[in-house]
XYZ file of C-alpha atoms in Angstrom:
734
model
C -65.750 -203.643 18.459
C -63.333 -202.419 21.108
C -65.358 -201.828 24.246
C -62.691 -200.739 26.756
C -62.496 -197.027 25.912
C -62.625 -194.553 28.786
C -66.107 -193.383 29.720
C -65.182 -189.734 29.175
C -64.025 -190.486 25.613
C -67.208 -192.457 24.907
C -69.419 -189.670 26.268
C -67.603 -187.062 24.164
C -68.138 -189.173 21.058
C -71.823 -189.496 21.828
C -72.226 -185.706 21.460
C -70.627 -185.339 18.050
C -73.527 -186.128 15.723
C -76.431 -184.233 17.261
C -76.010 -181.314 14.861
C -75.924 -183.687 11.892
C -79.210 -185.320 12.974
C -80.920 -181.925 13.058
C -79.959 -181.108 9.464
C -81.090 -184.340 7.778
C -84.492 -185.049 6.294
C -84.295 -188.739 7.237
C -84.602 -190.428 10.682
C -83.897 -187.749 13.273
C -83.407 -188.824 16.910
C -82.927 -185.908 19.299
C -81.660 -187.930 22.286
C -78.019 -186.854 22.058
C -78.896 -183.164 21.603
C -81.244 -183.488 24.586
C -78.401 -185.023 26.630
C -76.064 -182.165 25.658
C -78.690 -179.600 26.708
C -79.235 -181.368 30.045
C -75.500 -181.477 30.780
C -75.194 -177.774 29.995
C -78.001 -177.046 32.486
C -76.823 -179.538 35.151
C -73.021 -179.739 35.690
C -73.468 -182.754 38.013
C -75.215 -184.923 35.397
C -72.043 -186.216 33.730
C -70.708 -187.485 37.065
C -73.978 -189.284 37.836
C -74.029 -190.913 34.408
C -70.382 -191.976 34.766
C -71.232 -193.647 38.085
C -74.186 -195.430 36.441
C -71.918 -196.574 33.598
C -69.309 -197.985 35.981
C -72.062 -199.792 37.881
C -73.534 -201.078 34.596
C -70.203 -202.504 33.429
C -69.716 -204.242 36.797
C -73.221 -205.747 36.751
C -72.842 -206.876 33.117
C -69.586 -208.655 33.953
C -71.330 -210.486 36.813
C -74.305 -211.445 34.620
C -72.306 -213.621 32.203
C -74.173 -216.842 31.285
C -77.077 -215.958 33.583
C -80.693 -215.787 32.355
C -82.467 -212.670 33.588
C -86.018 -212.775 34.916
C -88.687 -211.029 32.853
C -89.047 -207.345 33.791
C -92.472 -205.777 33.207
C -92.579 -201.973 33.051
C -95.828 -199.992 33.600
C -96.396 -197.461 30.801
C -98.516 -194.300 30.684
C -99.138 -192.533 27.352
C -99.566 -188.738 27.435
C -101.241 -187.868 24.079
C -100.767 -184.087 23.837
C -102.585 -182.770 20.763
C -103.180 -179.463 19.033
C -105.336 -180.822 16.178
C -107.729 -183.765 15.944
C -105.299 -185.705 13.711
C -102.666 -185.506 16.462
C -105.127 -186.952 19.007
C -104.329 -190.581 18.154
C -106.766 -193.241 19.361
C -106.357 -195.534 22.365
C -106.318 -198.424 19.888
C -103.253 -196.929 18.161
C -101.468 -196.629 21.528
C -102.350 -200.254 22.311
C -101.020 -201.349 18.900
C -97.748 -199.502 19.624
C -97.442 -201.155 23.037
C -97.987 -204.538 21.391
C -95.184 -203.785 18.887
C -92.851 -202.824 21.758
C -93.527 -206.153 23.442
C -92.968 -208.083 20.214
C -89.711 -206.260 19.425
C -88.272 -206.606 22.944
C -89.211 -210.310 23.117
C -87.884 -210.982 19.603
C -91.333 -212.198 18.625
C -91.611 -209.567 15.889
C -92.847 -211.021 12.593
C -89.758 -209.764 10.733
C -87.236 -211.424 13.103
C -86.664 -213.959 10.315
C -85.118 -211.128 8.252
C -82.061 -210.994 10.555
C -79.026 -212.178 8.522
C -77.787 -215.614 9.629
C -74.426 -214.028 10.470
C -76.104 -212.150 13.362
C -78.800 -214.583 14.535
C -76.375 -216.058 17.080
C -76.319 -212.794 19.048
C -79.946 -211.722 18.395
C -81.687 -211.637 21.760
C -84.970 -211.681 23.660
C -84.379 -208.826 26.109
C -86.680 -210.336 28.783
C -88.231 -206.846 29.091
C -91.979 -206.297 28.571
C -94.396 -203.391 28.916
C -97.975 -203.057 30.187
C -100.489 -200.229 30.137
C -100.817 -198.832 33.637
C -103.973 -200.048 35.376
C -103.656 -197.827 38.450
C -102.504 -194.225 38.644
C -100.088 -192.752 41.221
C -103.027 -192.149 43.604
C -104.054 -195.824 43.425
C -107.112 -195.213 41.241
C -108.068 -197.292 38.220
C -106.810 -195.937 34.879
C -106.576 -196.882 31.211
C -102.930 -195.763 31.159
C -103.693 -193.321 28.316
C -104.145 -189.557 28.838
C -105.494 -187.276 26.089
C -104.726 -183.584 26.635
C -105.427 -180.658 24.309
C -102.756 -177.953 23.952
C -102.458 -174.581 22.240
C -98.826 -175.357 21.356
C -98.549 -176.125 17.624
C -95.348 -178.192 17.940
C -92.726 -179.105 20.555
C -88.934 -179.495 20.522
C -86.478 -181.466 22.659
C -86.614 -178.795 25.419
C -89.016 -180.947 27.543
C -91.918 -178.440 27.433
C -94.231 -181.301 26.422
C -93.508 -182.834 29.856
C -94.812 -179.799 31.769
C -98.438 -178.727 32.073
C -97.284 -175.151 32.661
C -95.686 -175.120 29.186
C -98.636 -176.622 27.332
C -97.691 -180.274 27.907
C -98.628 -182.784 30.604
C -96.792 -183.450 33.879
C -95.123 -186.848 34.316
C -96.504 -189.541 36.566
C -94.034 -190.841 39.181
C -91.011 -191.718 37.036
C -89.792 -194.240 39.618
C -92.989 -196.256 39.029
C -93.891 -195.646 35.372
C -92.314 -195.237 31.953
C -93.851 -191.941 30.777
C -94.303 -191.729 26.986
C -95.336 -188.388 25.518
C -96.949 -188.471 22.042
C -97.128 -185.068 20.349
C -96.310 -183.019 17.270
C -92.524 -182.482 17.121
C -91.036 -179.734 14.962
C -87.869 -179.586 12.892
C -88.229 -183.098 11.446
C -87.669 -184.614 14.909
C -89.013 -188.174 15.284
C -88.364 -188.536 19.013
C -85.955 -188.334 21.929
C -85.410 -190.003 25.281
C -83.748 -189.302 28.613
C -80.897 -191.575 29.721
C -80.814 -192.956 33.290
C -79.429 -190.368 35.711
C -81.334 -187.347 34.417
C -83.884 -185.166 36.227
C -86.688 -187.324 37.646
C -89.524 -184.953 36.675
C -88.644 -185.178 32.960
C -87.651 -188.847 32.759
C -89.237 -190.707 29.855
C -89.630 -190.850 26.070
C -91.117 -188.410 23.528
C -92.207 -189.487 20.020
C -93.871 -187.898 16.997
C -97.585 -188.755 16.964
C -97.545 -189.984 13.336
C -94.753 -192.525 14.098
C -96.936 -194.343 16.646
C -98.290 -197.676 15.443
C -97.248 -201.215 14.624
C -96.592 -203.552 11.724
C -100.306 -204.505 11.732
C -101.612 -200.995 12.479
C -99.100 -198.506 11.016
C -98.883 -194.795 11.711
C -98.616 -192.232 8.897
C -94.943 -191.147 9.125
C -93.784 -193.505 6.344
C -91.140 -195.036 6.366
C -91.032 -194.504 10.157
C -94.601 -195.718 10.752
C -94.280 -199.278 12.140
C -93.617 -198.344 15.790
C -89.829 -198.714 15.670
C -89.236 -195.055 16.603
C -90.576 -195.886 20.058
C -88.591 -199.156 20.135
C -85.449 -197.088 19.396
C -86.165 -194.317 21.921
C -87.109 -196.737 24.707
C -83.736 -198.387 24.007
C -82.082 -195.052 24.875
C -84.229 -194.804 28.019
C -82.870 -198.269 28.917
C -79.265 -196.978 28.551
C -78.485 -198.080 24.962
C -76.388 -195.861 22.710
C -76.573 -195.479 18.950
C -74.877 -198.515 17.414
C -72.174 -196.435 15.685
C -71.251 -194.785 19.005
C -72.171 -191.298 17.708
C -68.679 -190.961 16.262
C -66.828 -192.199 13.187
C -66.185 -195.895 13.954
C -67.238 -195.061 17.517
C -67.982 -197.077 20.646
C -71.534 -197.983 21.724
C -70.292 -199.684 24.931
C -71.615 -203.105 23.803
C -69.294 -206.038 23.009
C -71.248 -207.931 20.325
C -72.204 -205.091 17.928
C -69.717 -204.517 15.066
C -67.923 -201.200 14.789
C -69.448 -199.133 11.982
C -68.554 -195.831 10.359
C -71.730 -193.885 11.044
C -75.522 -194.151 10.994
C -77.286 -196.032 8.186
C -80.449 -194.803 6.506
C -83.068 -196.467 4.325
C -82.527 -200.233 4.087
C -78.948 -201.139 2.998
C -78.074 -204.380 1.224
C -76.340 -206.982 3.412
C -73.388 -207.004 3.867
C -72.631 -203.295 4.212
C -68.940 -203.139 5.200
C -67.426 -200.046 6.892
C -64.584 -199.452 9.370
C -62.921 -202.724 8.178
C -65.575 -204.557 10.200
C -65.236 -207.851 8.372
C -67.280 -209.892 5.941
C -70.571 -209.283 7.734
C -70.197 -205.493 7.901
C -72.602 -203.179 9.759
C -75.464 -204.499 11.933
C -77.758 -201.976 10.215
C -80.876 -203.973 11.142
C -80.283 -203.226 14.857
C -83.004 -201.105 16.478
C -80.342 -198.596 17.572
C -79.319 -197.688 13.987
C -81.166 -195.089 11.848
C -82.585 -197.396 9.158
C -86.257 -197.478 8.090
C -88.771 -199.139 10.437
C -89.222 -202.020 7.979
C -85.471 -202.746 8.064
C -85.063 -202.904 11.887
C -85.557 -206.281 13.584
C -83.113 -207.062 16.443
C -81.326 -206.302 19.715
C -78.181 -208.229 20.700
C -77.358 -210.223 23.821
C -74.880 -207.504 24.810
C -77.534 -204.816 24.515
C -79.883 -207.031 26.555
C -77.314 -207.362 29.343
C -76.841 -203.591 29.363
C -80.598 -202.959 29.670
C -81.094 -205.701 32.283
C -78.299 -204.189 34.401
C -80.626 -201.271 35.186
C -82.892 -203.683 37.116
C -80.229 -205.532 39.094
C -79.687 -204.708 42.781
C -78.538 -201.089 42.892
C -79.449 -200.559 39.217
C -80.585 -197.141 38.054
C -84.167 -198.252 37.316
C -84.560 -201.078 39.856
C -87.402 -199.162 41.561
C -89.719 -200.049 38.672
C -89.683 -203.689 39.839
C -91.764 -202.752 42.888
C -94.236 -200.581 40.960
C -97.911 -201.541 41.295
C -98.752 -199.765 38.039
C -99.516 -202.998 36.152
C -101.940 -204.197 38.836
C -105.541 -202.966 38.936
C -106.579 -201.367 42.226
C -108.207 -203.767 44.646
C -110.876 -201.187 45.487
C -112.337 -198.071 43.927
C -113.600 -194.806 45.295
C -116.011 -192.832 43.119
C -115.506 -189.163 42.290
C -118.160 -186.818 43.674
C -120.576 -185.347 41.125
C -123.641 -183.074 40.867
C -121.940 -180.239 42.774
C -124.142 -177.242 43.602
C -124.399 -174.340 46.028
C -127.542 -173.378 47.955
C -128.563 -170.866 50.615
C -126.060 -168.377 49.158
C -125.938 -165.064 51.059
C -123.526 -162.151 51.154
C -121.018 -164.089 53.294
C -122.114 -167.742 53.441
C -123.289 -170.678 51.365
C -124.068 -174.392 51.644
C -122.086 -176.629 49.307
C -123.770 -179.828 48.126
C -122.886 -182.916 46.033
C -124.261 -186.362 45.318
C -123.528 -189.075 47.886
C -120.905 -191.609 46.718
C -121.327 -195.311 47.500
C -118.666 -196.519 49.944
C -117.626 -193.046 51.072
C -116.731 -192.640 54.753
C -116.077 -188.885 54.474
C -115.418 -186.069 52.003
C -112.597 -183.525 51.714
C -113.814 -180.142 50.456
C -111.666 -177.270 49.212
C -112.865 -173.830 48.103
C -111.303 -170.524 47.037
C -111.975 -167.267 45.238
C -111.817 -167.947 41.485
C -108.401 -166.951 40.144
C -106.523 -167.217 43.443
C -103.968 -169.907 44.286
C -104.837 -170.819 47.892
C -107.597 -173.256 48.852
C -109.449 -173.403 52.163
C -109.960 -177.050 53.177
C -112.540 -178.839 55.323
C -113.730 -182.403 55.930
C -117.278 -183.698 56.528
C -119.017 -187.054 56.823
C -122.171 -185.949 54.953
C -122.641 -184.746 51.386
C -123.002 -181.042 52.242
C -120.937 -178.361 53.967
C -122.012 -174.954 55.296
C -119.281 -172.315 54.953
C -119.175 -168.726 56.196
C -116.844 -165.746 56.386
C -117.067 -165.184 52.619
C -116.730 -161.849 50.809
C -119.850 -160.390 49.237
C -120.299 -160.219 45.441
C -117.397 -162.627 44.964
C -117.118 -165.630 42.627
C -116.018 -168.805 44.450
C -115.190 -172.300 43.206
C -115.144 -175.553 45.167
C -114.120 -179.187 44.652
C -114.867 -182.419 46.534
C -112.732 -185.517 47.113
C -114.313 -188.815 48.207
C -112.597 -190.711 51.044
C -113.318 -194.467 51.168
C -112.093 -197.054 53.667
C -108.773 -197.795 51.938
C -108.233 -195.047 49.347
C -109.451 -191.701 48.077
C -110.737 -190.468 44.728
C -109.350 -187.587 42.719
C -110.876 -184.183 43.413
C -113.980 -183.463 41.343
C -114.193 -180.767 38.703
C -114.938 -177.322 40.138
C -118.401 -175.866 40.653
C -118.837 -172.123 41.133
C -121.192 -169.737 42.933
C -121.300 -165.986 43.554
C -122.121 -164.426 46.895
C -124.851 -161.810 47.032
C -124.533 -158.089 47.512
C -125.709 -156.537 50.761
C -127.239 -153.634 48.826
C -128.140 -154.564 45.282
C -130.947 -156.948 44.329
C -131.705 -158.377 40.910
C -135.246 -159.273 39.857
C -136.226 -162.790 38.832
C -136.887 -163.541 35.169
C -140.451 -164.329 34.029
C -142.455 -164.561 30.828
C -140.330 -167.284 29.244
C -141.347 -168.165 25.673
C -139.933 -169.735 22.517
C -140.444 -168.919 18.833
C -139.038 -169.533 15.335
C -138.678 -173.224 16.158
C -137.172 -175.465 13.447
C -135.660 -178.934 13.476
C -132.307 -177.531 14.664
C -132.903 -174.030 16.076
C -135.164 -171.898 18.224
C -135.329 -168.363 19.616
C -135.837 -168.064 23.375
C -137.470 -164.972 24.902
C -138.393 -163.557 28.311
C -139.574 -160.349 29.963
C -136.924 -157.649 30.474
C -135.772 -157.271 34.108
C -135.156 -153.737 35.393
C -131.464 -153.148 36.157
C -130.257 -156.274 34.362
C -127.037 -155.846 32.367
C -127.105 -159.384 30.931
C -128.803 -162.747 31.254
C -127.426 -166.243 31.811
C -129.312 -168.888 29.838
C -129.059 -172.637 30.368
C -130.828 -175.309 28.317
C -130.849 -179.088 27.992
C -132.814 -182.030 26.643
C -135.575 -182.807 29.127
C -134.339 -185.562 31.448
C -130.637 -184.947 30.723
C -128.245 -184.262 33.607
C -126.069 -181.604 31.970
C -127.015 -178.040 31.033
C -125.550 -176.067 28.127
C -124.889 -172.448 29.185
C -124.816 -169.227 27.182
C -125.373 -165.500 27.774
C -127.297 -162.637 26.201
C -127.341 -158.874 26.696
C -130.944 -158.677 25.422
C -134.136 -160.468 26.448
C -133.822 -163.132 23.728
C -131.347 -165.765 22.595
C -131.173 -167.674 19.297
C -130.081 -171.318 19.682
C -128.688 -173.493 16.883
C -127.344 -177.024 16.579
C -130.376 -178.606 18.246
C -131.627 -182.148 17.613
C -134.812 -182.658 15.596
C -138.010 -183.910 17.269
C -136.581 -183.332 20.769
C -138.114 -181.792 23.891
C -135.897 -179.116 25.481
C -136.186 -177.062 28.677
C -134.493 -173.732 29.447
C -134.025 -171.375 32.390
C -132.855 -167.752 32.597
C -130.972 -165.838 35.317
C -130.748 -162.045 35.345
C -127.360 -160.445 36.057
C -127.262 -156.972 37.614
C -124.315 -154.897 38.817
C -123.135 -156.684 41.966
C -125.907 -159.296 42.117
C -127.684 -162.017 40.186
C -131.139 -163.530 40.504
C -131.856 -167.190 40.922
C -132.539 -169.117 37.731
C -136.156 -169.009 36.666
C -138.467 -172.018 36.519
C -138.078 -174.036 33.315
C -139.980 -173.461 30.102
C -140.188 -176.170 27.431
C -140.222 -176.338 23.627
C -139.964 -179.177 21.098
C -137.987 -178.967 17.862
C -139.738 -179.945 14.663
C -138.957 -183.097 12.743
C -136.850 -183.220 9.584
C -139.085 -183.702 6.577
C -137.423 -184.873 3.382
C -139.473 -184.683 0.192
C -138.761 -187.098 -2.620
C -137.479 -185.787 -5.931
C -137.883 -189.395 -7.146
C -139.642 -192.133 -5.123
C -137.681 -194.792 -7.083
C -140.618 -197.110 -7.630
C -141.170 -199.795 -8.685
C -137.972 -201.469 -7.511
C -139.250 -204.015 -5.004
C -137.044 -206.926 -6.208
C -133.384 -207.332 -7.111
C -134.319 -207.991 -10.733
C -136.050 -204.594 -10.854
C -133.252 -202.762 -8.986
C -132.851 -199.117 -10.000
C -129.415 -197.986 -11.211
C -128.396 -194.980 -9.090
C -125.568 -192.442 -9.458
C -122.623 -192.529 -7.050
C -121.463 -189.607 -4.867
C -124.965 -188.095 -5.105
C -127.805 -187.895 -2.559
C -130.965 -189.649 -3.684
C -134.305 -189.853 -1.855
C -136.692 -192.769 -1.599
C -139.952 -193.785 0.048
C -140.921 -196.909 1.988
C -144.622 -196.410 1.437
C -146.155 -199.643 2.779
C -145.376 -202.367 5.304
C -144.299 -204.701 2.459
C -142.340 -202.131 0.450
C -138.586 -202.614 -0.086
C -136.356 -200.531 -2.371
C -133.601 -202.250 -4.413
C -130.756 -200.253 -5.991
C -127.819 -201.158 -8.187
C -124.474 -199.468 -8.934
C -121.114 -200.411 -10.471
C -117.712 -199.237 -9.210
C -114.930 -198.311 -11.618
C -111.210 -198.513 -10.850
C -109.469 -196.883 -9.115
C -112.521 -195.744 -7.080
C -113.433 -199.214 -5.772
C -113.843 -198.306 -2.078
C -117.487 -197.804 -1.123
C -119.285 -196.107 1.789
C -123.095 -196.294 1.862
C -125.037 -194.015 4.222
C -128.770 -194.075 4.935
C -129.917 -190.915 6.766
C -132.996 -188.783 7.564
C -134.899 -191.906 8.554
C -138.612 -191.372 9.297
C -138.877 -194.906 10.769
C -136.671 -197.858 11.763
C -135.117 -198.582 8.353
C -132.177 -200.952 7.740
C -129.948 -201.651 4.747
C -128.266 -204.701 3.187
C -125.481 -204.927 0.577
C -125.240 -207.804 -1.927
C -122.586 -208.773 -4.484
C -123.156 -209.056 -8.236
C -124.675 -212.525 -7.704
C -127.112 -211.050 -5.167
C -125.353 -212.856 -2.312
C -125.564 -210.992 1.025
C -122.327 -209.256 2.019
C -123.177 -206.815 4.821
C -126.097 -205.641 6.949
C -126.471 -202.420 8.958
C -129.268 -202.653 11.551
C -129.089 -199.754 14.001
C -132.168 -199.364 16.164
C -134.839 -196.711 15.725
C -134.133 -193.807 13.378
C -130.351 -193.935 13.899
C -128.559 -193.547 10.560
C -127.156 -196.675 8.903
C -123.714 -197.101 7.309
C -121.874 -199.837 5.377
C -118.218 -199.637 4.330
C -116.613 -201.975 1.787
C -112.902 -201.331 1.206
C -112.323 -203.572 -1.826
C -109.644 -203.321 -4.510
C -111.878 -204.853 -7.205
C -114.372 -203.009 -9.386
C -117.744 -204.743 -9.294
C -121.513 -204.422 -9.430
C -123.273 -204.214 -6.046
C -126.916 -204.250 -4.923
C -128.542 -202.412 -2.006
C -131.829 -203.201 -0.283
C -133.539 -200.569 1.903
C -136.409 -201.912 4.019
C -138.386 -201.285 7.200
C -137.489 -203.290 10.278
C -140.554 -205.218 11.522
C -142.577 -203.746 8.595
C -141.835 -200.133 9.560
C -142.805 -197.547 6.900
C -143.792 -193.912 6.350
C -145.987 -193.131 3.380
C -145.244 -189.374 3.347
C -141.634 -188.839 4.472
C -138.574 -189.901 2.469
C -135.133 -191.158 3.425
C -131.767 -190.081 1.963
C -129.328 -192.605 0.442
C -125.792 -191.848 -0.720
C -123.166 -194.129 -2.258
C -119.694 -192.581 -1.899
C -116.674 -194.026 -3.720
C -112.952 -193.410 -3.326
C -109.562 -194.802 -4.323
C -108.493 -194.848 -0.663
C -109.944 -196.814 2.234
C -112.900 -195.434 4.166
C -111.727 -195.789 7.749
C -113.874 -196.629 10.794
C -111.805 -196.285 13.968
C -111.932 -199.111 16.534
C -114.611 -198.318 19.077
C -116.822 -196.369 16.629
C -118.238 -199.422 14.834
C -118.734 -201.730 17.832
C -122.112 -203.479 18.067
C -122.473 -205.331 21.371
C -125.918 -206.645 20.411
C -124.418 -209.186 18.041
C -125.727 -207.562 14.848
C -123.434 -207.337 11.815
C -121.094 -204.348 11.836
C -120.515 -201.980 8.992
C -116.992 -203.200 8.196
C -118.014 -206.819 7.576
C -117.202 -208.533 10.886
C -120.027 -209.887 13.046
C -119.486 -211.333 16.538
C -121.949 -213.347 18.610
C -122.808 -213.986 21.329
C -121.504 -210.732 22.802
C -120.869 -210.761 25.787
C -119.512 -214.349 25.546
C -118.483 -217.059 28.034
C -117.242 -220.080 26.066
C -117.011 -219.781 22.265
C -117.042 -216.584 20.176
C -118.559 -216.951 16.696
C -117.177 -214.754 13.914
C -118.980 -214.054 10.645
C -117.052 -212.479 7.767
C -118.175 -212.053 4.154
C -115.416 -212.399 1.558
C -115.337 -211.633 -2.172
C -112.625 -214.226 -2.865
C -110.824 -217.285 -1.539
C -108.019 -215.853 0.583
C -106.094 -216.329 3.824
C -106.685 -213.992 6.747
C -104.868 -213.379 10.023
C -107.072 -213.327 13.130
C -105.795 -211.961 16.457
C -107.419 -211.470 19.869
C -105.744 -208.834 22.052
C -106.597 -207.808 25.589
C -107.023 -204.239 26.850
C -103.262 -204.000 27.454
C -102.513 -204.758 23.800
C -101.234 -208.288 24.487
C -102.012 -210.905 21.821
C -103.811 -213.766 23.613
C -105.056 -215.706 20.554
C -103.649 -215.767 17.007
C -104.661 -217.968 14.069
C -104.720 -218.096 10.287
C -108.183 -218.542 8.775
C -108.910 -219.638 5.190
C -111.810 -217.629 3.765
C -114.204 -218.829 1.044
C -116.303 -216.678 -1.285
C -119.436 -215.499 0.526
C -120.314 -215.724 4.229
C -117.663 -217.388 6.421
C -118.337 -218.578 9.959
C -115.711 -219.795 12.420
C -115.289 -219.876 16.197
C -112.626 -218.963 18.744
C -112.479 -220.667 22.162
C -112.375 -217.922 24.825
C -113.387 -219.878 27.928
C -109.866 -219.648 29.379
C -109.691 -215.831 29.050
C -110.202 -213.636 32.099
C -113.325 -211.473 32.273
C -112.925 -208.133 30.539
C -112.788 -206.261 27.224
C -110.965 -207.769 24.230
C -110.497 -206.914 20.549
C -110.728 -209.218 17.513
C -108.709 -208.007 14.510
C -108.714 -209.468 10.986
C -106.130 -208.673 8.337
C -107.349 -209.603 4.854
C -105.353 -208.632 1.734
C -103.609 -205.858 3.672
C -106.882 -204.401 5.053
C -107.225 -204.239 8.859
C -110.578 -204.471 10.669
C -111.260 -204.650 14.398
C -114.230 -205.363 16.683
C -114.625 -205.252 20.453
C -116.203 -208.009 22.579
C -116.651 -208.761 26.276
C -115.829 -211.990 28.113
C -118.152 -212.362 31.100
């Protein structure tokens, strides 16, 4: 491809296809439209980008035959969600980061799919990414922010990058790559900002359903393997679309063939356009528009162009000095348990819990709804303030100051100053009635002059209150937990004044009593197992210390996926699942009366057995449990982190780890229905694969070990991929 066109001509060509991308139902990258909008708003942008391009070309020419050092870029994910499905998990973000690292190091599993004609220029970019471990204030962080928004969908206008517009403000863009994950409208998959743009909006935006990896895909098929982010980060690193955004255009890279326009789907090699020779288009390049499963390479020329940003004077060289990838050497706890006491018409004493290591505290307070804070600093965990306005609602926050750093400010606590005239009587006569397993009605004596009442309640011993209000002298509560002791307090609210909260009154919710429609006896052995219906609640009774209930059911294709739940437990009951030969497959052993669950995502129809029994001979001769076998044609999904059992007991998706925590060797148990190969990976909290192996599985219980003695202390994840099904467990190296 001719690479010596004038910059102005190249930039003009880059603008020509943005309208086309908006009208297609296939891969839709909004980067060029975003660039056009930025240039329209900032007349100086084109000149800055031209200067960066001239500098890039000079650096690239000086880099010939030189091997660049590895550049590691700190990343922060801003997950901005309007619905629960848009609030993707931390594990999905980590999987995406892992795919970025594989793609940019050319360690992606599909690198072998690159045609031999292009393998000579296929390149490891020497660029890697890590989840930020410290935030811009120097505090420890996971590098992943989850923020709810009322905005249903965003566009390429950068609103997702601003808290004031329903998004989330960027972290320092000179120290972090900011990646916003959200719902994008108009079929938009993502967009990025080229070097030279406004600092406050610098970064990458992608559609939430495109986030994932080859091993842990998203849902935006066929753009679900994480390559949307690989593509958009390429733009952020100064790469252009491979066709130059013009017919037979110029992408400013010397080793990518000229091609007519963007490619979609997965073309057959060779795909010849623009008289580009026997090998045709490099449609498998990450900067084309093909499906995620068809993309697999960057070139050496693209690598040089990206690396030029980190050379002396490069547009993103500041990232090399970022401390974002390094955990803070010290921590400073955030103040908690904020309260106000001795409140009068014009003064109050602000209090909070002492923080270990604190040398002082910064306090700020203001009238609720105003923009200006009044600040003060103290060396104790209380502050007396005066000069307040009467009958006024104030809020205050506290920041901890340690020897070498400070915490973030705490969440606000509020208080209302008293009136110099009006008083409001204290509440008395607290009582409770109509108590069930999940509800109760609270009552108290009416206070003269009260216009409403503030009610707060909590489980006895808990730190946090739940607050509500009532305009009468009673309040009906719902959503309570069975067999639980609660306390509540009431505050009267008058015009211009409020009373103190009353002393607490207690009540205890009743237990859940399940009566048996069928006790399912006698079924105390596998040979006497009762056949039960699927997708139906049944009830059973463990009536003696030696009683055990056996059940049997048979799945029918296509509904071969099974979820078993055991609920309404009157005692510490557990459950086991066996195959048709009565060989143990899975065990669920939660402690106490916590519900049990087993999931088996199998593609084969089969007969299965269940055994319900009391742990350590637990039983209840009068109260029944509820058992349900649910079947489906699609996998029952347990998200990573929800099925973790750090006690070493078997988990509900078939993987068991022990010991956990571990120092030397981690044992893995996995029950298989067939002889099959599995892929086992260990990743750290940053998504980096630290151990990978192939494990042959036999029918029944499989046990194998992984040596972890060389791993640093911390949290890790074991993932197993068996017959296309992905399972994950967390463990700790101590």
